[in-house]
mmCIF file of C-alpha atoms and ligand atoms in Angstrom:
data_model
loop_
_atom_site.group_PDB
_atom_site.id
_atom_site.type_symbol
_atom_site.label_atom_id
_atom_site.label_comp_id
_atom_site.label_asym_id
_atom_site.label_seq_id
_atom_site.Cartn_x
_atom_site.Cartn_y
_atom_site.Cartn_z
ATOM 1 C CA MET A 165 131.932 208.060 219.144
ATOM 2 C CA THR A 166 135.262 206.708 218.778
ATOM 3 C CA ASP A 167 134.421 202.831 217.680
ATOM 4 C CA ILE A 168 135.141 204.359 214.443
ATOM 5 C CA ILE A 169 138.537 204.871 215.340
ATOM 6 C CA ALA A 170 138.817 201.297 217.273
ATOM 7 C CA ALA A 171 137.573 199.770 214.276
ATOM 8 C CA LEU A 172 139.687 201.685 211.789
ATOM 9 C CA ARG A 173 142.857 200.465 214.176
ATOM 10 C CA GLU A 174 141.319 196.832 214.118
ATOM 11 C CA GLU A 175 141.780 196.835 210.406
ATOM 12 C CA HIS A 176 145.521 198.313 210.540
ATOM 13 C CA ALA A 177 146.338 195.595 212.754
ATOM 14 C CA HIS A 178 144.632 193.234 209.989
ATOM 15 C CA ILE A 179 146.564 194.849 206.996
ATOM 16 C CA GLY A 180 149.522 194.816 208.444
ATOM 17 C CA GLN A 181 149.582 191.298 209.853
ATOM 18 C CA LEU A 182 149.030 190.779 206.087
ATOM 19 C CA LEU A 183 151.785 192.883 204.774
ATOM 20 C CA ASP A 184 154.023 190.483 207.074
ATOM 21 C CA ILE A 185 152.570 187.225 205.558
ATOM 22 C CA LEU A 186 152.840 188.958 202.416
ATOM 23 C CA GLU A 187 156.602 189.962 202.698
ATOM 24 C CA ARG A 188 157.218 186.385 203.856
ATOM 25 C CA GLN A 189 156.375 184.732 200.407
ATOM 26 C CA ILE A 190 158.225 187.817 198.802
ATOM 27 C CA ALA A 191 161.224 186.345 200.581
ATOM 28 C CA ILE A 192 160.416 183.111 199.463
ATOM 29 C CA PHE A 193 160.161 184.570 196.101
ATOM 30 C CA ASP A 194 163.886 186.823 196.801
ATOM 31 C CA ARG A 195 166.164 183.747 197.525
ATOM 32 C CA GLY A 196 165.323 182.293 193.622
ATOM 33 C CA GLU A 197 162.911 179.550 195.387
ATOM 34 C CA VAL A 198 158.519 179.699 194.164
ATOM 35 C CA PRO A 199 156.506 181.585 196.936
ATOM 36 C CA ASP A 200 153.100 180.193 197.590
ATOM 37 C CA TYR A 201 150.719 182.356 195.071
ATOM 38 C CA ASP A 202 147.638 181.265 196.499
ATOM 39 C CA ILE A 203 149.380 183.386 199.703
ATOM 40 C CA VAL A 204 150.336 186.049 197.653
ATOM 41 C CA GLU A 205 146.834 186.473 195.318
ATOM 42 C CA GLY A 206 145.037 186.301 198.097
ATOM 43 C CA VAL A 207 146.420 189.053 199.960
ATOM 44 C CA VAL A 208 146.015 191.368 196.988
ATOM 45 C CA ASP A 209 142.221 190.093 196.361
ATOM 46 C CA TYR A 210 142.101 191.277 200.049
ATOM 47 C CA PHE A 211 143.292 194.619 199.447
ATOM 48 C CA GLN A 212 141.389 194.885 196.532
ATOM 49 C CA SER A 213 137.841 193.580 198.008
ATOM 50 C CA TYR A 214 138.289 195.642 201.382
ATOM 51 C CA PRO A 215 140.996 197.880 202.489
ATOM 52 C CA ASP A 216 139.992 199.920 199.099
ATOM 53 C CA LEU A 217 136.589 199.493 199.356
ATOM 54 C CA TYR A 218 135.418 199.716 202.347
ATOM 55 C CA HIS A 219 138.696 201.052 204.593
ATOM 56 C CA HIS A 220 139.822 204.147 202.554
ATOM 57 C CA PRO A 221 136.543 205.051 202.036
ATOM 58 C CA LYS A 222 135.856 205.374 206.112
ATOM 59 C CA GLU A 223 138.818 206.688 206.492
ATOM 60 C CA ASP A 224 138.051 209.637 203.645
ATOM 61 C CA LEU A 225 134.765 210.943 205.438
ATOM 62 C CA VAL A 226 136.875 211.248 208.334
ATOM 63 C CA PHE A 227 139.090 213.082 207.192
ATOM 64 C CA HIS A 228 136.926 215.428 205.639
ATOM 65 C CA ARG A 229 135.316 216.042 209.150
ATOM 66 C CA LEU A 230 138.313 216.853 210.193
ATOM 67 C CA GLN A 231 139.238 219.218 206.936
ATOM 68 C CA ILE A 232 136.094 221.237 208.672
ATOM 69 C CA ARG A 233 136.707 220.846 212.375
ATOM 70 C CA ASP A 234 140.785 221.700 212.442
ATOM 71 C CA PRO A 235 141.959 222.676 208.792
ATOM 72 C CA GLU A 236 145.333 222.940 210.416
ATOM 73 C CA ALA A 237 145.401 219.339 211.481
ATOM 74 C CA ALA A 238 144.012 218.038 208.168
ATOM 75 C CA ALA A 239 146.933 219.932 206.672
ATOM 76 C CA VAL A 240 149.595 217.966 208.456
ATOM 77 C CA VAL A 241 147.404 214.973 206.998
ATOM 78 C CA GLY A 242 147.953 215.460 203.712
ATOM 79 C CA ASP A 243 145.574 215.115 200.413
ATOM 80 C CA LEU A 244 144.423 211.406 201.629
ATOM 81 C CA ARG A 245 142.327 211.037 199.379
ATOM 82 C CA GLN A 246 145.059 211.515 196.700
ATOM 83 C CA GLU A 247 146.979 208.766 198.690
ATOM 84 C CA HIS A 248 144.173 206.192 198.542
ATOM 85 C CA ASP A 249 143.988 206.183 194.705
ATOM 86 C CA GLU A 250 147.352 206.120 194.436
ATOM 87 C CA LEU A 251 147.447 202.776 197.040
ATOM 88 C CA ALA A 252 144.456 201.657 194.609
ATOM 89 C CA ALA A 253 146.875 201.876 191.137
ATOM 90 C CA ARG A 254 149.811 200.353 193.324
ATOM 91 C CA THR A 255 147.864 197.476 194.367
ATOM 92 C CA ARG A 256 146.202 197.545 191.143
ATOM 93 C CA GLU A 257 149.674 197.212 189.335
ATOM 94 C CA PHE A 258 150.652 194.625 191.673
ATOM 95 C CA ALA A 259 148.099 192.515 190.770
ATOM 96 C CA GLU A 260 148.476 192.512 187.511
ATOM 97 C CA ALA A 261 152.515 191.505 187.977
ATOM 98 C CA ILE A 262 151.168 188.575 189.948
ATOM 99 C CA ARG A 263 148.567 187.419 187.016
ATOM 100 C CA ALA A 264 151.567 187.326 184.494
ATOM 101 C CA VAL A 265 153.927 185.880 186.452
ATOM 102 C CA LEU A 266 151.081 183.057 186.725
ATOM 103 C CA ASP A 267 150.373 183.345 182.972
ATOM 104 C CA ASP A 268 153.862 182.493 182.647
ATOM 105 C CA ALA A 269 154.207 186.056 180.544
ATOM 106 C CA GLN A 270 157.525 187.303 180.449
ATOM 107 C CA VAL A 271 157.833 188.989 183.963
ATOM 108 C CA PRO A 272 161.477 190.136 184.659
ATOM 109 C CA ARG A 273 162.366 188.761 188.083
ATOM 110 C CA GLU A 274 163.409 192.162 189.354
ATOM 111 C CA SER A 275 159.979 193.849 188.463
ATOM 112 C CA PHE A 276 157.682 191.382 190.030
ATOM 113 C CA GLY A 277 160.403 191.822 193.683
ATOM 114 C CA GLN A 278 160.440 195.476 192.810
ATOM 115 C CA TRP A 279 156.161 195.651 192.743
ATOM 116 C CA ALA A 280 156.070 193.395 195.868
ATOM 117 C CA HIS A 281 158.581 195.497 197.760
ATOM 118 C CA ARG A 282 156.956 198.742 196.863
ATOM 119 C CA PHE A 283 153.538 198.104 197.429
ATOM 120 C CA ILE A 284 154.426 196.673 200.974
ATOM 121 C CA ASP A 285 156.187 200.060 201.690
ATOM 122 C CA PHE A 286 153.774 202.193 200.535
ATOM 123 C CA GLN A 287 151.305 200.530 202.696
ATOM 124 C CA ARG A 288 152.951 200.474 205.875
ATOM 125 C CA ARG A 289 154.071 204.062 205.353
ATOM 126 C CA HIS A 290 150.162 204.923 204.652
ATOM 127 C CA MET A 291 149.440 203.571 207.751
ATOM 128 C CA ALA A 292 151.582 204.295 210.359
ATOM 129 C CA HIS A 293 150.846 207.860 208.996
ATOM 130 C CA GLU A 294 147.951 208.001 209.392
ATOM 131 C CA GLU A 295 148.189 206.571 213.152
ATOM 132 C CA ARG A 296 150.244 209.307 213.442
ATOM 133 C CA THR A 297 148.255 212.035 211.978
ATOM 134 C CA LEU A 298 144.881 211.964 211.409
ATOM 135 C CA LEU A 299 143.443 208.914 214.340
ATOM 136 C CA PRO A 300 144.706 211.024 216.608
ATOM 137 C CA ALA A 301 143.634 214.191 215.318
ATOM 138 C CA ALA A 302 139.759 212.985 214.570
ATOM 139 C CA ARG A 303 139.594 211.868 218.140
ATOM 140 C CA ALA A 304 140.365 215.439 219.309
ATOM 141 C CA ALA A 305 138.890 217.310 216.953
ATOM 142 C CA LEU A 306 135.411 215.165 215.678
ATOM 143 C CA THR A 307 131.996 216.028 217.843
ATOM 144 C CA LYS A 308 129.438 213.049 218.663
ATOM 145 C CA GLU A 309 127.210 214.459 215.845
ATOM 146 C CA ASP A 310 130.044 214.111 213.239
ATOM 147 C CA TRP A 311 130.863 210.160 214.534
ATOM 148 C CA ALA A 312 127.335 209.949 213.870
ATOM 149 C CA GLU A 313 127.210 211.342 210.811
ATOM 150 C CA ILE A 314 129.934 209.355 209.424
ATOM 151 C CA GLU A 315 128.822 206.052 210.957
ATOM 152 C CA GLY A 316 125.269 206.985 209.015
ATOM 153 C CA ARG A 317 127.185 207.003 205.955
ATOM 154 C CA CYS A 318 129.653 204.394 205.981
ATOM 155 C CA ARG A 319 128.450 201.101 204.346
ATOM 156 C CA ASP A 320 127.932 198.175 206.438
ATOM 157 C CA GLN A 321 129.664 195.075 204.962
ATOM 158 C CA GLU A 322 131.523 192.389 206.956
ATOM 159 C CA ASP A 323 135.400 192.376 206.648
ATOM 160 C CA PRO A 324 135.657 188.397 204.134
ATOM 161 C CA LEU A 325 139.079 187.443 205.450
ATOM 162 C CA PHE A 326 138.807 188.095 209.081
ATOM 163 C CA GLY A 327 134.743 188.222 209.465
ATOM 164 C CA SER A 328 132.986 185.549 211.033
ATOM 165 C CA GLU A 329 132.648 183.992 207.167
ATOM 166 C CA VAL A 330 135.725 183.242 205.259
ATOM 167 C CA GLY A 331 134.662 182.495 201.824
ATOM 168 C CA ASP A 332 136.691 179.581 199.432
ATOM 169 C CA ARG A 333 138.811 181.550 197.985
ATOM 170 C CA TYR A 334 140.848 182.860 200.987
ATOM 171 C CA GLU A 335 141.471 179.111 202.570
ATOM 172 C CA ALA A 336 145.072 179.097 201.668
ATOM 173 C CA LEU A 337 145.654 182.484 203.514
ATOM 174 C CA ARG A 338 143.670 182.170 206.012
ATOM 175 C CA ARG A 339 145.641 178.396 206.908
ATOM 176 C CA ASP A 340 149.001 181.219 206.686
ATOM 177 C CA ILE A 341 147.321 183.792 209.283
ATOM 178 C CA LEU A 342 146.957 181.191 212.004
ATOM 179 C CA LEU A 343 150.321 179.566 211.249
ATOM 180 C CA TRP A 344 151.447 182.812 211.187
ATOM 181 C CA GLU A 345 149.408 183.745 214.860
ATOM 182 C CA ARG A 346 151.298 180.176 216.354
ATOM 183 C CA GLU A 347 154.209 181.365 215.229
ATOM 184 C CA SER A 348 154.371 184.846 216.772
ATOM 185 C CA GLY A 349 152.178 183.635 220.142
ATOM 186 C CA GLY A 350 149.501 185.203 218.830
ATOM 187 C CA ALA A 351 145.565 184.125 219.384
HETATM 188 FE FE1 FE2 B 170 143.833 204.812 204.291
HETATM 189 FE FE1 FE2 B 171 143.802 203.381 206.986
#
């Protein structure tokens, strides 16, 4: 019944790891050097291909049930759907900034850095908020039937980066994730 919560938490861990990886590239950019844009693009591409399409919609379903079971707890979570729209908009904004830089358009350095930091900060704040409010409240308030209903409505989609099949487009990113894991003493 709480498998969905475990899945969401695991996805948060992956998202957190990618934000660390992205932040490392942006630190290179902030120093006036050239980051690995394959990695930067890969991270943003991933956010648009998986979290925006599958992770947040799953949370929206959980949130909807929470509004029915415990409106007060849902009020503490706030307007989650609106926040997800906002996140998707920031991701699009950042993706456009990367494309502009790669196309050699005249993008002021500070703007690119600002978009990048805003993207990272917003994603982290959003996730921490969900971990603090949405997930524990849902665990406490939702019934077995709620979880079964959510499960039935979730579109099953394998994670294109952390699943068993990683597409070519994520090759550079996958390599960096392995490096990151080795350096941080992970898997
Ligand atoms: Fe979310
Ligand atoms: Fe989330």
